[in-house]
Amino acid sequence: MQNSCLAIILAAGEGTRMKSSTPKVLHRVAGLPMVGHVIETAKEADVDKRVVVVGVDSRRVKTAIAEIDSECEFSIQQQQQGTAHAVLTADTWLKQNFEHVLVLNGDVPLITKESLSTMRQKLRQGADLVVMGFETDNPYGYGRMLVENGQLLAIREQKDASDEEKAITFCNGGVMAFNGRVAHEVLQAIDNNNAQSEYYLTDAVELLHNMGKSVVAHKVDKEETLGINNRVQLAEVENIWQQRRRKEMMLAGVTLAAPETVYFCHDTEIAPDCTIEPNVVFGSGVKVAGNVSIRAFSHLEGATIGKGAAIGPFTRLRPEAELLEGAKVGNFCEVKKSVIGQGAKINHLSYIGDASIGAGSNIGAGTITCNYDGINKHHTDIGKNVFVGTNSSLVAPLVIGDGAYIASGSVITKDVPAGALGIGRSKHVNKDDYAAKIRGRNAATKARRTREKPD
Ligand code: UD1
Ligand code: CA
């Protein structure tokens, strides 16, 4: 198949060092299971078919991956007999004459599409196998790359390496790109005649070399090859991912005052000319249009923000919060599943849930939409140019018409027609000179208590 590419993604490992009931490859980096990063990158590098090798008892892994990539296929490795054995479980696809076959690791999520594209380029230029390699001061545990005159002769695993080979610092990053015409044949030729009695994928190098084929290395930065085996490495990879994305965001026109304190999700979209203050966290599904200001200590998830809107400091936007152009949500406000109209303002200390607020409305401090009766959620519909006085409880279901006023401190339980004033509280009264009476009564009580307890 002309220009076609198959990727086989190894994910059958148990990941016991994560000490988790969640399979290793489902632990998240930037909110996406680590294997999802590998799948997404493969797609970006124009991989046509993606097959993930999973272990037995992999229902959770399959379900999670299907949500990320509905076209992904699976092969099952019953027993862990080595990386070549794992790849061969996908032989149904290996036999299908793809032009290129990539082998990726589900627990190495920082691989870039540029590297995959370069490796595929090298295949087009005549290589039959391209192996991703990296330099390290501490090569212990990695397969060592034996290179001579630009050709990769073999990869020697730690347990099989001589002292001389152990001194080599150029190591196998675990990612390979095969010419599709040789992949299946060479993988089948691999035996398990080694220190671990495993079928080593890395043996493909020596076999192809001995067949007179061209095998080359593609050197990348070590961080691209970082694998995750425990939660310390998970945090390291998360940190590198965040650094990369912060840089991309800034280069794409987003101002980050303190980049190292802003956390993005894998799917965060922010248009140019937005400004993000320190300590802002993005959960999944956030889209921000241009010229938006997000002030310090805000947390956003599943929110859509229109042009020129202003958020924070200390704002929480929850899923399906939608701010239209120029809307403003200020400090200590929470918004969930609500549309905030153009130029509308919720400046302080409010909870707005299951509501729609028309353009130009002003929601006073301490306003709460009482959306939940203990069983069902109800909607609050606030029209345009409505003024809601401070500390109002709006008991849903409720409709407040355009231009209405709500008296502060109200508990509003009935619809308020357009243009009306809604008041839902007892009337204020003054009792003249009553303060002195209260003070007199308090003084008498205090004197009596002192008499009754002399010591
Ligand atoms: C492998 C390479 C080594 C390289 C290193 C980079 C081989 C023989 N060695 O070593 O040269 O430097 O990666 O990290 O390939 N897996 C399966 N089924 C198996 C065995 C492994 O799915 O039967 C999966 C694992 O889950 C993992 C990946 O393959 O995702 C690599 O396996 P791992 O055991 O980590 O290989 P290493 O010994 O680290
Ligand atoms: Ca490994």
Coordinates of C-alpha atoms and ligand atoms in Angstrom, one line a residue:
M1 CA 0.0 0.0 0.0
Q2 CA 1.5 3.2 -1.2
N3 CA 2.4 5.7 1.7
S4 CA 0.5 3.6 4.2
C5 CA 1.7 3.3 7.7
L6 CA 0.9 0.9 10.5
A7 CA 1.8 1.6 14.2
I8 CA 1.9 -1.2 16.7
I9 CA 1.8 0.3 20.2
L10 CA 3.1 -1.9 23.1
A11 CA 1.0 -1.7 26.2
A12 CA 0.8 -5.2 27.6
G13 CA 3.1 -4.5 30.6
E14 CA 1.5 -4.7 34.0
G15 CA 3.1 -1.7 35.4
T16 CA 3.3 -3.0 38.9
R17 CA 5.7 -0.2 40.0
M18 CA 2.8 2.3 39.7
K19 CA 1.3 0.5 42.8
S20 CA -2.2 1.1 41.3
S21 CA -5.4 -0.6 40.5
T22 CA -5.4 1.5 37.3
P23 CA -3.4 -0.1 34.4
K24 CA -0.2 1.8 33.9
V25 CA -0.9 3.2 30.4
L26 CA -4.2 4.7 31.6
H27 CA -2.4 7.0 34.1
R28 CA -2.8 10.5 32.8
V29 CA -0.4 13.0 31.5
A30 CA -2.0 16.5 31.0
G31 CA -5.4 14.8 31.5
L32 CA -5.1 12.2 28.8
P33 CA -4.1 8.6 29.4
M34 CA -0.4 8.3 28.6
V35 CA -1.1 5.8 25.8
G36 CA -3.5 8.4 24.3
H37 CA -0.5 10.7 23.7
V38 CA 1.2 8.0 21.7
I39 CA -1.9 7.4 19.7
E40 CA -2.5 11.1 19.0
T41 CA 1.1 11.6 18.0
A42 CA 0.9 8.6 15.6
K43 CA -2.2 10.1 14.0
E44 CA -0.4 13.5 13.6
A45 CA 2.5 11.6 11.9
D46 CA -0.1 10.2 9.3
V47 CA -0.2 6.7 10.7
D48 CA -3.2 5.1 9.0
K49 CA -3.8 2.1 11.3
R50 CA -3.1 1.9 15.0
V51 CA -3.0 -1.4 16.8
V52 CA -2.4 -1.5 20.6
V53 CA -1.0 -4.7 22.1
V54 CA -2.7 -5.3 25.4
G55 CA -2.4 -8.0 28.0
V56 CA -5.0 -10.4 29.2
D57 CA -7.7 -8.7 31.4
S58 CA -7.4 -5.5 29.4
R59 CA -11.1 -4.5 29.2
R60 CA -10.5 -1.2 30.9
V61 CA -7.5 -0.3 28.7
K62 CA -9.5 -1.1 25.5
T63 CA -12.6 0.9 26.6
A64 CA -10.5 3.9 27.5
I65 CA -8.5 3.7 24.2
A66 CA -11.7 3.3 22.1
E67 CA -12.9 6.7 23.6
I68 CA -9.7 8.4 22.4
D69 CA -9.4 6.7 19.0
S70 CA -12.5 4.8 17.8
E71 CA -10.5 3.3 14.9
C72 CA -7.8 1.8 17.1
E73 CA -7.5 -2.0 16.9
F74 CA -6.2 -4.4 19.6
S75 CA -4.1 -7.5 19.7
I76 CA -3.7 -9.5 22.9
Q77 CA -0.5 -10.8 24.3
Q78 CA -1.4 -13.7 26.6
Q79 CA 2.1 -14.1 28.1
Q80 CA 4.9 -11.6 28.3
Q81 CA 7.5 -13.2 26.2
G82 CA 9.4 -10.1 25.1
T83 CA 8.9 -7.1 22.8
A84 CA 9.2 -9.0 19.5
H85 CA 6.7 -11.5 20.7
A86 CA 4.4 -8.6 21.6
V87 CA 4.7 -7.0 18.2
L88 CA 4.0 -10.4 16.5
T89 CA 0.6 -10.7 18.2
A90 CA -0.4 -8.0 15.7
D91 CA 0.6 -10.2 12.7
T92 CA -2.8 -9.9 11.1
W93 CA -1.9 -6.3 10.3
L94 CA 1.8 -7.0 9.8
K95 CA 0.9 -9.2 6.8
Q96 CA -1.2 -6.4 5.2
N97 CA 1.6 -4.8 3.2
F98 CA 1.8 -1.5 4.9
E99 CA 4.6 0.6 3.4
H100 CA 5.9 1.5 6.9
V101 CA 5.5 -0.2 10.3
L102 CA 6.2 1.8 13.5
V103 CA 6.7 0.1 16.8
L104 CA 5.9 2.5 19.7
N105 CA 5.7 2.1 23.5
G106 CA 2.4 3.0 25.3
D107 CA 4.4 4.2 28.3
V108 CA 6.7 6.6 26.3
P109 CA 4.3 9.5 25.7
L110 CA 6.6 12.4 24.9
I111 CA 7.6 11.1 21.5
T112 CA 7.1 13.8 18.8
K113 CA 5.5 13.7 15.4
E114 CA 8.6 15.4 14.0
S115 CA 10.7 12.4 15.1
L116 CA 8.2 9.9 13.7
S117 CA 8.1 11.8 10.4
T118 CA 11.9 12.0 10.2
M119 CA 12.1 8.2 10.8
R120 CA 9.6 7.6 8.0
Q121 CA 11.6 10.0 5.8
K122 CA 14.7 7.8 6.4
L123 CA 12.8 4.7 5.3
R124 CA 11.8 6.5 2.1
Q125 CA 15.5 7.3 1.6
G126 CA 16.3 3.6 1.6
A127 CA 16.7 2.4 5.2
D128 CA 14.9 -0.8 6.1
L129 CA 14.9 -0.1 9.8
V130 CA 15.3 3.1 11.7
V131 CA 15.8 2.9 15.5
M132 CA 15.3 5.9 17.8
G133 CA 18.4 6.4 20.0
F134 CA 19.5 8.8 22.7
E135 CA 22.7 9.7 24.5
T136 CA 22.8 9.3 28.3
D137 CA 25.4 9.5 31.1
N138 CA 23.7 6.6 32.8
P139 CA 23.0 3.9 30.2
Y140 CA 22.4 1.1 32.8
G141 CA 19.4 -1.0 31.8
Y142 CA 19.1 0.2 28.2
G143 CA 19.9 -1.6 25.0
R144 CA 23.3 -0.3 23.7
M145 CA 23.4 0.8 20.1
L146 CA 26.4 -0.6 18.2
V147 CA 27.1 1.8 15.4
E148 CA 29.8 1.6 12.7
N149 CA 30.1 3.8 9.6
G150 CA 26.6 5.2 10.0
Q151 CA 25.1 1.8 10.1
L152 CA 23.5 0.2 13.2
L153 CA 25.0 -3.2 13.5
A154 CA 23.2 -4.5 16.6
I155 CA 21.5 -3.6 19.9
R156 CA 22.9 -5.3 23.0
E157 CA 20.6 -5.6 26.0
Q158 CA 22.1 -4.8 29.4
K159 CA 22.1 -8.5 30.5
D160 CA 23.8 -9.7 27.4
A161 CA 26.3 -6.9 27.0
S162 CA 30.1 -7.3 27.3
D163 CA 32.0 -4.8 29.5
E164 CA 33.1 -3.0 26.4
E165 CA 29.6 -2.7 25.2
K166 CA 28.3 -1.6 28.6
A167 CA 30.5 1.5 28.3
I168 CA 28.5 2.6 25.2
T169 CA 26.3 5.6 26.1
F170 CA 24.2 5.7 22.9
C171 CA 21.0 3.7 23.8
N172 CA 17.9 2.3 22.3
G173 CA 14.9 4.5 22.9
G174 CA 12.5 1.6 22.1
V175 CA 10.9 3.2 19.0
M176 CA 11.5 1.6 15.6
A177 CA 10.4 2.2 12.1
F178 CA 10.4 -0.8 9.7
N179 CA 10.2 -1.0 6.0
G180 CA 6.8 -2.9 5.7
R181 CA 8.2 -5.4 3.2
V182 CA 10.7 -6.8 5.7
A183 CA 9.0 -6.3 9.1
H184 CA 7.0 -9.5 9.3
E185 CA 9.7 -11.8 8.0
V186 CA 12.4 -10.4 10.3
L187 CA 10.2 -10.4 13.4
Q188 CA 9.4 -14.1 12.8
A189 CA 13.1 -14.9 12.5
I190 CA 13.8 -13.6 16.0
D191 CA 14.5 -16.3 18.7
N192 CA 14.7 -16.2 22.4
N193 CA 18.3 -17.4 22.7
N194 CA 19.5 -14.8 25.3
A195 CA 20.0 -14.1 29.0
Q196 CA 16.2 -13.5 29.7
S197 CA 14.9 -16.2 27.3
E198 CA 12.7 -13.5 25.7
Y199 CA 12.0 -12.6 22.1
Y200 CA 13.8 -9.3 21.8
L201 CA 12.6 -6.8 19.2
T202 CA 16.0 -5.4 19.2
D203 CA 17.4 -8.5 17.6
A204 CA 15.8 -7.3 14.3
V205 CA 18.7 -5.0 13.9
E206 CA 21.4 -7.6 13.7
L207 CA 19.3 -9.9 11.6
L208 CA 18.5 -7.2 9.0
H209 CA 22.1 -6.1 9.0
N210 CA 23.3 -9.6 8.3
M211 CA 20.8 -9.8 5.5
G212 CA 22.6 -6.8 3.9
K213 CA 19.8 -4.4 4.7
S214 CA 20.4 -0.8 5.8
V215 CA 19.7 -0.2 9.5
V216 CA 20.3 3.3 10.9
A217 CA 19.8 5.2 14.1
H218 CA 17.8 8.4 14.6
K219 CA 19.1 10.4 17.5
V220 CA 16.7 12.4 19.6
D221 CA 16.8 14.2 22.9
K222 CA 16.6 11.9 25.9
E223 CA 13.4 13.4 27.2
E224 CA 11.5 12.1 24.1
T225 CA 12.3 8.6 25.1
L226 CA 11.4 8.9 28.8
G227 CA 9.4 5.9 29.8
I228 CA 7.0 5.8 32.8
N229 CA 7.4 3.0 35.3
N230 CA 6.5 4.7 38.5
R231 CA 4.8 7.9 39.7
V232 CA 8.0 9.8 40.1
Q233 CA 8.6 9.3 36.3
L234 CA 4.9 10.2 35.7
A235 CA 5.4 13.5 37.4
E236 CA 8.7 14.1 35.4
V237 CA 6.9 13.5 32.1
E238 CA 4.0 15.7 33.1
N239 CA 6.5 18.5 33.9
I240 CA 8.2 18.2 30.6
W241 CA 4.8 18.1 28.8
Q242 CA 3.7 21.2 30.6
Q243 CA 7.0 23.0 29.8
R244 CA 6.6 22.2 26.1
R245 CA 3.0 23.3 25.9
R246 CA 3.7 26.6 27.8
K247 CA 6.3 27.4 25.3
E248 CA 4.0 26.6 22.4
M249 CA 1.3 28.7 23.9
M250 CA 3.6 31.7 24.4
L251 CA 5.0 31.4 20.8
A252 CA 1.4 31.3 19.6
G253 CA 0.6 34.6 21.2
V254 CA -0.6 33.9 24.7
T255 CA 1.0 35.9 27.5
L256 CA 1.9 33.8 30.6
A257 CA 3.1 36.0 33.4
A258 CA 4.6 33.0 35.3
P259 CA 4.5 30.1 32.8
E260 CA 5.8 27.5 35.3
T261 CA 2.6 28.0 37.4
V262 CA 0.1 27.5 34.7
Y263 CA -1.2 24.0 34.0
F264 CA -2.7 23.1 30.6
C265 CA -4.7 20.0 29.6
H266 CA -3.9 18.1 26.5
D267 CA -6.9 19.7 24.7
T268 CA -6.7 23.3 26.0
E269 CA -7.3 25.8 23.1
I270 CA -6.4 29.4 23.7
A271 CA -6.4 32.1 21.0
P272 CA -3.7 34.8 20.6
D273 CA -3.7 37.9 22.7
C274 CA -5.0 36.2 25.9
T275 CA -3.3 36.9 29.1
I276 CA -3.0 34.3 31.9
E277 CA -1.9 35.3 35.3
P278 CA 0.0 32.9 37.7
N279 CA -1.5 29.8 39.2
V280 CA -4.2 29.0 36.6
V281 CA -5.3 25.4 36.0
F282 CA -7.0 24.1 32.9
G283 CA -9.0 20.9 33.2
S284 CA -10.2 19.2 30.0
G285 CA -12.3 20.7 27.3
V286 CA -11.5 24.4 27.6
K287 CA -11.7 26.8 24.6
V288 CA -10.7 30.4 25.0
A289 CA -11.2 33.0 22.3
G290 CA -8.9 36.0 21.7
N291 CA -8.2 38.9 24.1
V292 CA -9.4 37.1 27.2
S293 CA -7.9 37.9 30.5
I294 CA -7.7 35.0 33.1
R295 CA -6.5 36.3 36.4
A296 CA -4.6 34.4 39.1
F297 CA -5.8 31.3 40.9
S298 CA -8.6 30.3 38.5
H299 CA -9.7 26.8 37.7
L300 CA -11.4 26.1 34.4
E301 CA -12.9 22.9 33.1
G302 CA -15.1 22.2 30.1
A303 CA -15.7 25.9 29.6
T304 CA -16.0 28.0 26.5
I305 CA -14.9 31.6 26.8
G306 CA -15.8 34.3 24.2
K307 CA -13.7 37.2 22.9
G308 CA -12.6 39.8 25.4
A309 CA -14.1 38.1 28.4
A310 CA -12.5 38.5 31.9
I311 CA -12.2 35.8 34.5
G312 CA -10.9 35.8 38.0
P313 CA -9.0 36.1 40.2
F314 CA -10.2 33.0 42.0
T315 CA -12.9 31.9 39.6
R316 CA -14.1 28.4 39.1
L317 CA -15.6 27.5 35.7
R318 CA -17.1 24.1 35.5
P319 CA -18.3 22.0 32.5
E320 CA -20.6 23.7 30.1
A321 CA -19.9 27.2 31.4
E322 CA -20.2 29.4 28.4
L323 CA -19.1 33.0 28.6
L324 CA -20.1 35.1 25.6
E325 CA -18.1 38.1 24.3
G326 CA -17.0 40.5 27.0
A327 CA -18.7 38.7 29.9
K328 CA -17.0 39.0 33.2
V329 CA -16.9 36.5 36.1
G330 CA -14.9 37.7 39.1
N331 CA -13.5 36.5 42.4
F332 CA -15.0 33.6 44.3
C333 CA -17.6 32.8 41.6
E334 CA -18.5 29.4 40.4
V335 CA -20.3 28.9 37.1
K336 CA -21.6 25.5 35.9
K337 CA -23.7 24.6 32.8
S338 CA -24.7 28.2 32.2
V339 CA -24.6 30.7 29.4
I340 CA -23.4 34.2 30.5
G341 CA -24.6 36.7 27.9
Q342 CA -22.6 39.4 26.1
G343 CA -21.1 41.9 28.6
A344 CA -22.9 40.3 31.5
K345 CA -21.2 40.6 34.9
I346 CA -21.0 38.3 37.9
N347 CA -18.3 40.0 39.8
H348 CA -18.2 38.6 43.3
L349 CA -19.0 35.5 45.4
S350 CA -21.7 33.9 43.4
Y351 CA -22.9 30.4 42.3
I352 CA -24.5 30.2 38.9
G353 CA -25.6 26.8 37.8
D354 CA -28.0 25.6 35.1
A355 CA -28.8 29.1 34.1
S356 CA -28.8 31.5 31.2
I357 CA -28.1 35.1 31.7
G358 CA -29.0 37.7 29.1
A359 CA -26.7 40.3 27.6
G360 CA -25.8 43.2 29.9
S361 CA -27.2 41.8 33.0
N362 CA -25.5 42.4 36.4
I363 CA -25.5 39.7 39.0
G364 CA -24.8 41.2 42.5
A365 CA -22.4 39.8 45.0
G366 CA -23.5 36.6 46.8
T367 CA -26.2 35.7 44.3
I368 CA -27.0 32.0 44.3
T369 CA -29.0 30.0 41.8
C370 CA -30.8 27.4 43.9
N371 CA -30.8 24.8 41.1
Y372 CA -31.0 21.6 43.0
D373 CA -34.0 20.4 45.1
G374 CA -32.2 17.3 46.3
I375 CA -33.4 15.1 43.4
N376 CA -33.6 17.3 40.2
K377 CA -31.7 20.2 38.7
H378 CA -33.8 23.2 37.6
H379 CA -33.1 26.0 35.2
T380 CA -32.9 29.7 35.9
D381 CA -33.5 32.0 33.0
I382 CA -32.5 35.6 33.5
G383 CA -33.2 38.0 30.6
K384 CA -31.3 40.9 29.2
N385 CA -30.2 43.9 31.3
V386 CA -31.5 42.4 34.5
F387 CA -30.2 43.8 37.8
V388 CA -30.0 41.2 40.5
G389 CA -29.3 42.8 43.9
T390 CA -26.7 41.3 46.2
N391 CA -27.2 38.2 48.3
S392 CA -30.3 37.0 46.4
S393 CA -31.3 33.3 46.3
L394 CA -33.0 32.5 42.9
V395 CA -35.0 29.4 43.5
A396 CA -35.3 27.4 40.2
P397 CA -37.2 26.7 38.0
L398 CA -37.4 30.5 37.5
V399 CA -37.7 33.1 34.7
I400 CA -36.7 36.7 35.3
G401 CA -37.8 38.9 32.4
D402 CA -35.7 41.5 30.5
G403 CA -34.9 44.6 32.4
A404 CA -36.2 43.4 35.8
Y405 CA -34.8 44.3 39.1
I406 CA -34.4 42.0 42.1
A407 CA -34.2 43.6 45.5
S408 CA -31.1 42.6 47.4
G409 CA -31.4 39.9 50.0
S410 CA -34.4 38.4 48.2
V411 CA -35.4 34.8 48.0
I412 CA -37.1 34.7 44.6
T413 CA -39.5 31.7 44.2
K414 CA -41.8 33.0 41.5
D415 CA -41.2 34.3 38.0
V416 CA -40.5 38.0 37.7
P417 CA -42.0 39.7 34.6
A418 CA -40.0 41.9 32.3
G419 CA -39.4 45.3 33.8
A420 CA -40.8 44.4 37.3
L421 CA -39.1 44.7 40.7
G422 CA -39.0 41.4 42.5
I423 CA -38.8 41.6 46.3
G424 CA -38.7 38.4 48.3
R425 CA -37.9 39.4 51.9
S426 CA -39.7 40.9 54.9
K427 CA -39.9 44.7 55.0
H428 CA -37.3 46.7 56.9
V429 CA -38.7 48.6 60.0
N430 CA -37.0 51.0 62.4
K431 CA -37.9 51.2 66.1
D432 CA -36.9 54.6 67.5
D433 CA -34.7 54.6 70.6
Y434 CA -34.9 50.9 71.0
A435 CA -31.1 50.4 71.1
A436 CA -30.9 52.0 74.7
K437 CA -33.6 49.5 75.8
I438 CA -31.6 46.5 74.6
R439 CA -28.4 47.8 76.3
G440 CA -30.3 48.3 79.6
R441 CA -31.7 44.8 79.5
N442 CA -28.2 43.4 78.8
A443 CA -26.6 45.3 81.7
A444 CA -29.2 44.0 84.1
T445 CA -28.6 40.4 83.0
K446 CA -24.9 40.8 83.5
A447 CA -25.3 42.3 87.0
R448 CA -27.6 39.4 88.1
R449 CA -25.0 36.8 86.9
T450 CA -22.2 38.5 88.9
R451 CA -24.3 38.3 92.1
E452 CA -25.2 34.6 91.7
K453 CA -21.5 33.7 91.2
P454 CA -19.6 35.8 93.8
D455 CA -16.1 34.2 93.2
Ligands
UD1_1 C1 13.5 -2.1 25.9 C2 14.5 -2.5 24.9 C3 15.8 -1.7 25.2 C4 15.5 -0.2 25.3 C5 14.4 0.0 26.3 C6 14.0 1.5 26.2 C7 14.0 -4.7 24.0 C8 14.4 -6.1 24.1 N1 14.7 -3.9 24.8 O1 14.0 -2.7 27.1 O2 16.7 -1.9 24.2 O3 16.7 0.5 25.7 O4 13.2 -0.8 26.0 O5 13.1 1.8 27.2 O6 13.1 -4.4 23.3 N2 6.2 -5.3 26.4 C9 5.1 -6.0 26.0 N3 5.2 -7.4 26.1 C10 6.3 -8.0 26.4 C11 7.4 -7.2 26.8 C12 7.3 -5.9 26.8 O7 4.0 -5.5 25.7 O8 6.3 -9.3 26.4 C13 6.1 -3.8 26.4 C14 6.2 -3.2 27.8 O9 4.9 -3.0 28.4 C15 6.8 -1.8 27.5 C16 7.6 -2.1 26.2 O10 7.1 -3.3 25.7 O11 5.8 -0.9 27.1 C17 9.1 -2.2 26.5 O12 9.3 -3.3 27.4 P1 10.3 -3.3 28.6 O13 10.2 -4.5 29.4 O14 10.1 -2.0 29.3 O15 11.7 -3.3 27.9 P2 13.1 -2.9 28.5 O16 13.6 -4.1 29.2 O17 13.0 -1.7 29.2
CA2 CA 11.3 -0.2 29.8

